[in-house]
PDB file of C-alpha atoms in Angstrom:
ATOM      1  CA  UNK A1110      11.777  -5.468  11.643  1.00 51.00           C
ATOM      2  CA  UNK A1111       9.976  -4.570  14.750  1.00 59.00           C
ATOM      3  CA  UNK A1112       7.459  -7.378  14.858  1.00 80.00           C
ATOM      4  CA  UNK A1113       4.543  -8.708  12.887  1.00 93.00           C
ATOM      5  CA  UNK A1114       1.356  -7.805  14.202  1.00 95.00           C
ATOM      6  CA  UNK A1115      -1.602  -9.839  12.990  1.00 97.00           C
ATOM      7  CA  UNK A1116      -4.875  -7.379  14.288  1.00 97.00           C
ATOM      8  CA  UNK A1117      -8.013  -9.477  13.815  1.00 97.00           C
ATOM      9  CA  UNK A1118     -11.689  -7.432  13.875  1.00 96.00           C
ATOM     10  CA  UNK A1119     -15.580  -9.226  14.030  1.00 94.00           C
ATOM     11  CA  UNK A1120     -15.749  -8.281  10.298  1.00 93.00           C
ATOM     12  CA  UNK A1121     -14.172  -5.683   7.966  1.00 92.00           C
ATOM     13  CA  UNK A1122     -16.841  -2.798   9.186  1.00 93.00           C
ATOM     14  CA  UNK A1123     -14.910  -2.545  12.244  1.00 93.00           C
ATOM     15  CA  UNK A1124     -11.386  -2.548  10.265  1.00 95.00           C
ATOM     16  CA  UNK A1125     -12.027   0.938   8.108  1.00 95.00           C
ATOM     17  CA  UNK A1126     -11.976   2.922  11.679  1.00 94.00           C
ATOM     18  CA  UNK A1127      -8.274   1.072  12.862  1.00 95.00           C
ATOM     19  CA  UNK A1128      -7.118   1.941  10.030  1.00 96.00           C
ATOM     20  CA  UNK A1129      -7.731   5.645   9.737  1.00 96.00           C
ATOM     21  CA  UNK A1130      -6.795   6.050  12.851  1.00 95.00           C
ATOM     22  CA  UNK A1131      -2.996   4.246  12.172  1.00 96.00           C
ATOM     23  CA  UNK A1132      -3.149   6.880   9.282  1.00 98.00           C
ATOM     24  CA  UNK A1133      -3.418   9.915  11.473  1.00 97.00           C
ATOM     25  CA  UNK A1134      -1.284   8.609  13.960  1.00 96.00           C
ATOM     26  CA  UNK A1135       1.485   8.365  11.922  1.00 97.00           C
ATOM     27  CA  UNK A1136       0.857  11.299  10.118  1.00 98.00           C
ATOM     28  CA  UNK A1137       0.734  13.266  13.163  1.00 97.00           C
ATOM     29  CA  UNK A1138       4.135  10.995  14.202  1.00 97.00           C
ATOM     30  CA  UNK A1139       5.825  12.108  11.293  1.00 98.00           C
ATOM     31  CA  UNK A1140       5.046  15.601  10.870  1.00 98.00           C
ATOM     32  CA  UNK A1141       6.096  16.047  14.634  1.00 98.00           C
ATOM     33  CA  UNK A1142       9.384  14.506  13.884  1.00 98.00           C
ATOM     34  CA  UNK A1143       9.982  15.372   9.754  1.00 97.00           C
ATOM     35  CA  UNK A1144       7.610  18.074   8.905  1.00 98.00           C
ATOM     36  CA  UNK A1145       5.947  15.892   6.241  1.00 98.00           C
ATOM     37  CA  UNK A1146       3.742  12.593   6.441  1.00 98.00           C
ATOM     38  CA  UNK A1147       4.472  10.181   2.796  1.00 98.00           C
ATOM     39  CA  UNK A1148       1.884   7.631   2.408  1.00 98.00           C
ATOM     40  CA  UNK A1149       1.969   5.017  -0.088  1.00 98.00           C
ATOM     41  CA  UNK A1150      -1.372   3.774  -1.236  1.00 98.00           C
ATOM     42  CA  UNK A1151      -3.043   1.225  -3.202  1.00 98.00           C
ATOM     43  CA  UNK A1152      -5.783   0.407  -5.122  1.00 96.00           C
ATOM     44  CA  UNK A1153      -8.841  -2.218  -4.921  1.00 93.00           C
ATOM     45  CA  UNK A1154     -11.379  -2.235  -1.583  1.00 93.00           C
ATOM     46  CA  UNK A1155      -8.980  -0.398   0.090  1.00 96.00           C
ATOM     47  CA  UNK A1156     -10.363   2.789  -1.788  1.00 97.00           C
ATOM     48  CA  UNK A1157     -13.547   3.218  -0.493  1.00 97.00           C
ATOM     49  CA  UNK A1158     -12.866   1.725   2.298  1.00 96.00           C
ATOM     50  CA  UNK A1159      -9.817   4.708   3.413  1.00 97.00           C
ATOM     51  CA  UNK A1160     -11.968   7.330   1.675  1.00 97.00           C
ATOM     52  CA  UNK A1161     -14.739   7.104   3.907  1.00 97.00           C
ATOM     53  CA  UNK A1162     -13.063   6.652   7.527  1.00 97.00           C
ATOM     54  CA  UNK A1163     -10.749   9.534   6.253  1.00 97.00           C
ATOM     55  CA  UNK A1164     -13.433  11.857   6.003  1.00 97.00           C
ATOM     56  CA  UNK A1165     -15.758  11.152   9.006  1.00 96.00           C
ATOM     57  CA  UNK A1166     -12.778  12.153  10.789  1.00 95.00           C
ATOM     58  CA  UNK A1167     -13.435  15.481  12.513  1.00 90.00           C
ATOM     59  CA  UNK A1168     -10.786  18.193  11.473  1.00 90.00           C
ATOM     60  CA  UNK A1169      -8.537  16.122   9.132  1.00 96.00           C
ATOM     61  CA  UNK A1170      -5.769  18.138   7.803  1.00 97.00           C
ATOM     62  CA  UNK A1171      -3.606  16.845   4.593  1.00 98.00           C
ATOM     63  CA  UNK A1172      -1.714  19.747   4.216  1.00 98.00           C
ATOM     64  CA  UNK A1173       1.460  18.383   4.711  1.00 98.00           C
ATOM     65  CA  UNK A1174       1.018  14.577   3.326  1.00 98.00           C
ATOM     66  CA  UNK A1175       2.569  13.189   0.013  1.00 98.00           C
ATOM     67  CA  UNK A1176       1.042  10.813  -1.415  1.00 98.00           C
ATOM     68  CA  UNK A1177       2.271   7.878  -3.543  1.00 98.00           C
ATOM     69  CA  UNK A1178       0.838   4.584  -5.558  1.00 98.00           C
ATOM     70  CA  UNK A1179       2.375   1.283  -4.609  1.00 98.00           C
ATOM     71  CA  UNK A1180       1.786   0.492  -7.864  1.00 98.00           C
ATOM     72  CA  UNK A1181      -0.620   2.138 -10.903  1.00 98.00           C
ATOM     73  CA  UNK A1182      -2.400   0.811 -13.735  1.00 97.00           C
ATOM     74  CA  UNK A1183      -1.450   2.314 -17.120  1.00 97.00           C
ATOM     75  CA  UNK A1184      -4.729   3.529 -17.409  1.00 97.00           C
ATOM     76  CA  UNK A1185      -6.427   7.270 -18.194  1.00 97.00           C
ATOM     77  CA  UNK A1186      -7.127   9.355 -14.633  1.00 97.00           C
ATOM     78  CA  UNK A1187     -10.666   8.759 -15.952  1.00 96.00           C
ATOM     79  CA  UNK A1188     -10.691   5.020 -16.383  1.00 97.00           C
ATOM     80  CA  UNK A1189     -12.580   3.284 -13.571  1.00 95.00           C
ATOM     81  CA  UNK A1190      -9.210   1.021 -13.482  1.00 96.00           C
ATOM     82  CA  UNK A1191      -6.683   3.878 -12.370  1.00 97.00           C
ATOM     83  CA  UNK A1192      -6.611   4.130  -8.841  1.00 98.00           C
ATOM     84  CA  UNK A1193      -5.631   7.446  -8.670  1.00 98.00           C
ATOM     85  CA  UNK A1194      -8.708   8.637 -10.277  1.00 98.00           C
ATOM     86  CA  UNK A1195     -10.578   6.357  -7.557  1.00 98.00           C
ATOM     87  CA  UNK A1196      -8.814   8.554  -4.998  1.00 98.00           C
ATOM     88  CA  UNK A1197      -8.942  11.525  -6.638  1.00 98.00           C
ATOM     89  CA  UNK A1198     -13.122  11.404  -6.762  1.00 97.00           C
ATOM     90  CA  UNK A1199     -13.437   9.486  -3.429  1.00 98.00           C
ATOM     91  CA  UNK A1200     -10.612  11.678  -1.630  1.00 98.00           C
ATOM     92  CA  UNK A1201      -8.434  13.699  -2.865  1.00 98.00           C
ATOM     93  CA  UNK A1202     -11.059  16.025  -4.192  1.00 97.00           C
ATOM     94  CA  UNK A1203     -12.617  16.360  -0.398  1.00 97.00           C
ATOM     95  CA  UNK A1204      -9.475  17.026   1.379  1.00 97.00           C
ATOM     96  CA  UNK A1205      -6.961  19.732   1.766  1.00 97.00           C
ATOM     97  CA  UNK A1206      -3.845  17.738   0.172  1.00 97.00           C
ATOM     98  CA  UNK A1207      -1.746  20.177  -2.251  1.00 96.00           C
ATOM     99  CA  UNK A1208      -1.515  18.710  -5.912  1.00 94.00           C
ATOM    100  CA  UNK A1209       2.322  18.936  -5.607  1.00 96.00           C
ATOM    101  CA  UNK A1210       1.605  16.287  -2.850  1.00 97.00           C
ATOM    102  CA  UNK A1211       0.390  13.680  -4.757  1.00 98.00           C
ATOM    103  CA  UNK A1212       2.116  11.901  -6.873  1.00 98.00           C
ATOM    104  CA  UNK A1213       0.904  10.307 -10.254  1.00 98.00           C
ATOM    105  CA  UNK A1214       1.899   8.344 -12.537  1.00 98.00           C
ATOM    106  CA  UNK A1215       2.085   9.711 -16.520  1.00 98.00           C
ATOM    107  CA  UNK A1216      -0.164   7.391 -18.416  1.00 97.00           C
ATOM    108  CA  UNK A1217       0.793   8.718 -21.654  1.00 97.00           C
ATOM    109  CA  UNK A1218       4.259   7.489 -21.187  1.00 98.00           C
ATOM    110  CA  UNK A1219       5.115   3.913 -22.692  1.00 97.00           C
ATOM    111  CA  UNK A1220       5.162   1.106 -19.766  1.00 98.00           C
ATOM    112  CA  UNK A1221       8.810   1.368 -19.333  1.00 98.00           C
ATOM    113  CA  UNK A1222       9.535   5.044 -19.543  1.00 98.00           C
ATOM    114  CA  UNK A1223       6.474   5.581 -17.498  1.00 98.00           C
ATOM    115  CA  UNK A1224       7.957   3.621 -14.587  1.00 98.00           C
ATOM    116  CA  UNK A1225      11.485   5.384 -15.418  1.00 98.00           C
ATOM    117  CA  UNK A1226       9.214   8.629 -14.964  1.00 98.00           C
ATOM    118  CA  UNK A1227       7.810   7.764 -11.710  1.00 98.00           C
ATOM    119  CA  UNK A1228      11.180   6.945  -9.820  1.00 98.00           C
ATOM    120  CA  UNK A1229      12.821   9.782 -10.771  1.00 98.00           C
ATOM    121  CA  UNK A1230       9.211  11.927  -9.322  1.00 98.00           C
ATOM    122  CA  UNK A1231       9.659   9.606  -6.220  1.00 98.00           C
ATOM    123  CA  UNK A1232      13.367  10.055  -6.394  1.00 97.00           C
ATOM    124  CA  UNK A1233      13.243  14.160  -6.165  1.00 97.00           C
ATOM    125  CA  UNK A1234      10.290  13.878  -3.696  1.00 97.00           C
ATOM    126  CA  UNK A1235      12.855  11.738  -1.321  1.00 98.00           C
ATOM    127  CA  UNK A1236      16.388  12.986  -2.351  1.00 97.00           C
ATOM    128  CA  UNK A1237      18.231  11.580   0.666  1.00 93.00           C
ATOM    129  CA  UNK A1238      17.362   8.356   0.284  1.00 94.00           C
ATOM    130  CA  UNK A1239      18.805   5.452  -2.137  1.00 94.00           C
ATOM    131  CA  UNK A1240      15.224   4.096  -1.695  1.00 97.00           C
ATOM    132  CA  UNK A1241      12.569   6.040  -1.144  1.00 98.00           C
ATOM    133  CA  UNK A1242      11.427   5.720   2.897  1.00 98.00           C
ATOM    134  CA  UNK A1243       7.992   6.321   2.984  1.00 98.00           C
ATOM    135  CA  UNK A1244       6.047   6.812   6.846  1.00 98.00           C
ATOM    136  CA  UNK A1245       3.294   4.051   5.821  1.00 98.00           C
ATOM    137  CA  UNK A1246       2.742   1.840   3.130  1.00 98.00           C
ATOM    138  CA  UNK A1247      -0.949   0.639   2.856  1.00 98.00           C
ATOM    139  CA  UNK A1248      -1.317  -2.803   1.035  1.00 98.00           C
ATOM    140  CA  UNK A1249      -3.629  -5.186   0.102  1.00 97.00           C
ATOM    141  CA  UNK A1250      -3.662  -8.838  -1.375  1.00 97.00           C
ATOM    142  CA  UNK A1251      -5.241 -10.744  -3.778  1.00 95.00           C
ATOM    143  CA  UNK A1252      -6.096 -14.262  -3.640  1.00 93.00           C
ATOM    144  CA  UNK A1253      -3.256 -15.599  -5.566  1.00 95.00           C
ATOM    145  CA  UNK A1254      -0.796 -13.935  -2.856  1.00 96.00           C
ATOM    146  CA  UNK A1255       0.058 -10.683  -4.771  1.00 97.00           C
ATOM    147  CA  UNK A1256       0.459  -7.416  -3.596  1.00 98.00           C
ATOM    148  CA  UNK A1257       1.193  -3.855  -5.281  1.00 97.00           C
ATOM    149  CA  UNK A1258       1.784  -5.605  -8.550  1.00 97.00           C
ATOM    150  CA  UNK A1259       4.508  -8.348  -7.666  1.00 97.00           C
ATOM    151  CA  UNK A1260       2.910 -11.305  -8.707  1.00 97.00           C
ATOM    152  CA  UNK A1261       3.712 -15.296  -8.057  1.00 96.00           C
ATOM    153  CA  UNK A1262       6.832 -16.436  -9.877  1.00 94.00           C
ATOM    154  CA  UNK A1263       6.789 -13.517 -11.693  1.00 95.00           C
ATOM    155  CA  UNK A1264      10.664 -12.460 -12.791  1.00 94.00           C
ATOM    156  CA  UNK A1265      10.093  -8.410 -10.853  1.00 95.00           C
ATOM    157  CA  UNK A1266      10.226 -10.291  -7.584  1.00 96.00           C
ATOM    158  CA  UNK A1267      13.863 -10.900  -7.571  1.00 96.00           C
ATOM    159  CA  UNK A1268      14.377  -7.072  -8.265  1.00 96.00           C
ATOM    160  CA  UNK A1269      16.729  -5.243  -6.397  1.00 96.00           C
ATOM    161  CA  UNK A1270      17.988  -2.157  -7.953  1.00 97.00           C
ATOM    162  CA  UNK A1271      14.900  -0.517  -9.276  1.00 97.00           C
ATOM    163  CA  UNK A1272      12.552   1.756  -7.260  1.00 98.00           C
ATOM    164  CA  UNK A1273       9.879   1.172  -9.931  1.00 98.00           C
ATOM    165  CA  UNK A1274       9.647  -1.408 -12.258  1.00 98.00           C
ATOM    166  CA  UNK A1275       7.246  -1.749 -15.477  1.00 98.00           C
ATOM    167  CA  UNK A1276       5.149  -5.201 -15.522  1.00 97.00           C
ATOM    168  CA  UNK A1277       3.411  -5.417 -18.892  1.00 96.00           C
ATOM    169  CA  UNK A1278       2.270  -8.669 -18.965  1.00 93.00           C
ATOM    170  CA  UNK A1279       0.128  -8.703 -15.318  1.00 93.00           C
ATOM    171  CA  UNK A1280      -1.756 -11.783 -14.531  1.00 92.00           C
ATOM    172  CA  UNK A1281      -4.656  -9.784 -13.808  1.00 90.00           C
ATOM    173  CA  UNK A1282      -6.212  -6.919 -16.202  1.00 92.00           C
ATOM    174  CA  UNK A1283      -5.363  -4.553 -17.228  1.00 93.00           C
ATOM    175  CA  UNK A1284      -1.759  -5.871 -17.941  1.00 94.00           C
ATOM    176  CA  UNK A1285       0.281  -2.725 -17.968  1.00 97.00           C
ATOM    177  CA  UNK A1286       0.987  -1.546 -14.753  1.00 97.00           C
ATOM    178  CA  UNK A1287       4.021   0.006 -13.058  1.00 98.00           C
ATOM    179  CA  UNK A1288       4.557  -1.347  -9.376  1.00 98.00           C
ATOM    180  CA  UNK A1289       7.006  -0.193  -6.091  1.00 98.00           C
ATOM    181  CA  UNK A1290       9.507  -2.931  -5.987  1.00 98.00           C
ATOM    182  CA  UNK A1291      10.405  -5.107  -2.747  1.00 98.00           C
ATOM    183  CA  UNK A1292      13.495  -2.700  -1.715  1.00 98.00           C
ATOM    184  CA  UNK A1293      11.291  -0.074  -1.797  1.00 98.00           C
ATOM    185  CA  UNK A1294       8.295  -1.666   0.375  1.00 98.00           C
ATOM    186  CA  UNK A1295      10.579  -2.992   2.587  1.00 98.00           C
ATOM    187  CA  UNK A1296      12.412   0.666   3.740  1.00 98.00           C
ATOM    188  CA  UNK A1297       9.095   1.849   4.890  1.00 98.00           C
ATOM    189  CA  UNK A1298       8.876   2.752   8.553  1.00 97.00           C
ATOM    190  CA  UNK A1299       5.462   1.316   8.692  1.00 98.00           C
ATOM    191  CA  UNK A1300       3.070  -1.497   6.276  1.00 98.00           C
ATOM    192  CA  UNK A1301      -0.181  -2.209   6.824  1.00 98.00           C
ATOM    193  CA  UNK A1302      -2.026  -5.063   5.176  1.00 98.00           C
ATOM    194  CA  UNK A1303      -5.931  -4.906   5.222  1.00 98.00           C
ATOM    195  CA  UNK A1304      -7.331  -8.197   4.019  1.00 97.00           C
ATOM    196  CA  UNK A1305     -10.889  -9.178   4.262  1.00 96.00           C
ATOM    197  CA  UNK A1306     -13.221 -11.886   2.957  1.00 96.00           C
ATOM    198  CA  UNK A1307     -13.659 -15.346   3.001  1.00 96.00           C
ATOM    199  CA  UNK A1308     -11.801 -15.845   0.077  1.00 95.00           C
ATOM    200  CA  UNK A1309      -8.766 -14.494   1.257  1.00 96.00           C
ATOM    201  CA  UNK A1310      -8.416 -17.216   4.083  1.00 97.00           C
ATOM    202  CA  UNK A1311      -6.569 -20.111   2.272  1.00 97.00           C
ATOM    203  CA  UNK A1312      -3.552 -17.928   1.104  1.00 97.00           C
ATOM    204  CA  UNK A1313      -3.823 -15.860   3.870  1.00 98.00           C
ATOM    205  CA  UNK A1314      -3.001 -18.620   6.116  1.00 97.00           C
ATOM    206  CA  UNK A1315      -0.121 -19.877   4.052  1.00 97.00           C
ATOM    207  CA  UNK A1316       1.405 -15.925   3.888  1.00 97.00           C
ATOM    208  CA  UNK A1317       1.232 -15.720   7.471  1.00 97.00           C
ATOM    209  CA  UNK A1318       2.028 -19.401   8.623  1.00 96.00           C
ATOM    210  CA  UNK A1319       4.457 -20.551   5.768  1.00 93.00           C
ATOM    211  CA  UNK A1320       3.533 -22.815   2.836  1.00 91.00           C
ATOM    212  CA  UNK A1321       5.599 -25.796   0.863  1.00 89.00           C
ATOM    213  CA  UNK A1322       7.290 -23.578  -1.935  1.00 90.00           C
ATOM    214  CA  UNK A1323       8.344 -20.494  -2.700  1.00 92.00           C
ATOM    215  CA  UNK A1324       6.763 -17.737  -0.412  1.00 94.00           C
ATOM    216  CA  UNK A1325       3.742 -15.743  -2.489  1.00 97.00           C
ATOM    217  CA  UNK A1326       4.875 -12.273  -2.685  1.00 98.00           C
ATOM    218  CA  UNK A1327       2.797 -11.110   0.040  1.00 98.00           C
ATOM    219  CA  UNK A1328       5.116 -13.029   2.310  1.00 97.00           C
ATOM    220  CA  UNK A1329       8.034 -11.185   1.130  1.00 97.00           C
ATOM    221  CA  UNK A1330       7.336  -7.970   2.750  1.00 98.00           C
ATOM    222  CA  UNK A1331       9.468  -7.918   5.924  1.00 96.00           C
ATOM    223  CA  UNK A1332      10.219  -4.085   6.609  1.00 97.00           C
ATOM    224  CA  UNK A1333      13.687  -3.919   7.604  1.00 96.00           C
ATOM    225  CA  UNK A1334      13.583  -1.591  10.644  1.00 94.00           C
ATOM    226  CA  UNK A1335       9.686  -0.833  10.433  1.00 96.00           C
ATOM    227  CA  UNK A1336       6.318  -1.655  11.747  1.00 96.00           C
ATOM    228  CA  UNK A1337       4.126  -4.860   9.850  1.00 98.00           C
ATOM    229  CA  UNK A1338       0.538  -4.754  10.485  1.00 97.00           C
ATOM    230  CA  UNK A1339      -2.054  -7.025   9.060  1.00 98.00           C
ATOM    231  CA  UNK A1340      -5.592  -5.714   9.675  1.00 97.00           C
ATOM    232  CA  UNK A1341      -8.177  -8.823   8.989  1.00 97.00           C
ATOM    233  CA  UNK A1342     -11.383  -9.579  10.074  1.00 96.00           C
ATOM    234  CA  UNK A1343     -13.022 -13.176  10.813  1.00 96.00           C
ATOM    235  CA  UNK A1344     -13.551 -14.323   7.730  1.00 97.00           C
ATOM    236  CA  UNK A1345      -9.869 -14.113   6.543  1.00 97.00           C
ATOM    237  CA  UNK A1346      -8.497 -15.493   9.544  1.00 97.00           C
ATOM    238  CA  UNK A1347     -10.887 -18.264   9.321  1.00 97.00           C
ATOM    239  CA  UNK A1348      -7.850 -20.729   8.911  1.00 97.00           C
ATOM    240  CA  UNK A1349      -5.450 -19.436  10.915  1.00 97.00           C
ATOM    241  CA  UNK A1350      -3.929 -21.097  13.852  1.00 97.00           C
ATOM    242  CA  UNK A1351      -1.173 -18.535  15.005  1.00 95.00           C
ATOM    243  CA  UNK A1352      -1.333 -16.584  17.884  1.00 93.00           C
ATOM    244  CA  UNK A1353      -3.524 -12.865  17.128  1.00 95.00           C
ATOM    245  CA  UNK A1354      -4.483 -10.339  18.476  1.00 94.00           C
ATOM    246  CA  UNK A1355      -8.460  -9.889  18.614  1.00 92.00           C
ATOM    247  CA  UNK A1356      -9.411  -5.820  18.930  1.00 81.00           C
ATOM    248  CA  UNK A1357     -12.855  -3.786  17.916  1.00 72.00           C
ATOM    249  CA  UNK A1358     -13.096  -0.402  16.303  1.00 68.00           C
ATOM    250  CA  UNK A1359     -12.387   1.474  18.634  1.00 74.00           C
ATOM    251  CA  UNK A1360      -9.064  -0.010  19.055  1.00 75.00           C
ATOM    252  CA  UNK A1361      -5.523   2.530  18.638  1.00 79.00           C
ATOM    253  CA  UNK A1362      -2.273   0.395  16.751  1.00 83.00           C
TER     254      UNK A1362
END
């Protein structure tokens, strides 16, 4: 890994600006260097939160990123739970991304054959690789320590072979889901956390400074030759006691 970085801002106003900007950087990294820019994204705050800094941005071009889902409820596109219809109205639908460059999920598809579905869509859209690499993974946490939809003590943590794996009996609703697996997250060049809130402090603390027991899943991502960001503001870091670095809006990662 190349190092953690643990980016605290005044309050998660000043995060959504950091964090478009590590999104254009790297597209503009990767397209430079591979002619493409593959984002993985995922649901929850992080939604409106990318949607908006995305678009103030002067002269945003999409045309060459492909876009996938961390992990996807097995939901309609029109269901407020699906997170690619969140994107879709929020994003998608303002920018100049082809359809062929985003991929979904097929909701029709039974849990298991919909995740079977979705690695071989992620497998053609990244046929050199045995998992896919994407350029940045964008993640978030909930207060229990999960991320994408690896949950505590939950049996998908110890996978290793699968790309995508079907969960259909999620902690939190709605309980079919298909979710990126830890090989996967952990080939990405780049992962960025954004956590914010109060009541992410406790577990955020024991993610980032170790805890008696197994590690929560958020702990487990450790990119093997990439970039770890997390992006918090005060509030989160309220309990932290490792060394961080402090930076405003206008700060470049």
């Amino acid at each position: 890994m190349a190092g953690r970085r643990v980016v605290v801002f005044p309050s998660s106003a000043e995060v959504g600006p950091v964090l478009a900007h590590l999104v254009t950087s790297r597209a503009e990294k990767a397209i430079a260097s591979r002619g493409r820019f593959t984002l993985g994204l995922s649901g929850g705050s992080l939604v409106s939160m990318l949607s908006k800094e995305l678009l103030a941005l002067p002269q945003l071009d999409c045309s060459k990123w492909m876009v996938g889902f961390c992990d996807e409820r097995l939901v309609s596109f029109d269901d407020p739970e699906s997170t690619y219809g969140l994107y879709k109205n929020q994003l998608f639908s303002k920018v100049n991304i082809p359809e062929s460059g985003i991929l979904t999920i097929d909701p029709s598809l039974p849990v298991s054959e919909c995740a079977e579905h979705y690695t071989r869509k992620l497998k053609e859209a990244f046929p050199d690789d045995d998992f896919p690499v994407f350029d940045l993974l964008l993640l978030g946490m909930g207060p229990d320590g999960h991320t994408c939809s690896l949950f505590p003590d939950h049996p998908l943590l110890e996978e290793t072979k699968k790309i995508v794996a079907p969960i259909s009996d999620s902690p939190k609703p709605p309980p079919q889901r298909v979710t990126m697996t830890f090989p996967v997250v952990n080939s990405a060049r780049c992962v960025a956390f954004v956590s914010t809130g109060g009541s992410k402090a406790p577990v955020l603390k024991e993610v980032l400074e170790g805890r008696e027991g197994p590690a929560f899943p958020a702990a487990r991502v450790v990119p093997t030759n990439g970039e770890l960001f997390w992006l918090v503001d005060d509030p989160a870091a309220a309990s932290l006691t490792i060394q961080v670095e402090r930076l405003g809006s206008g700060a470049k990662l």
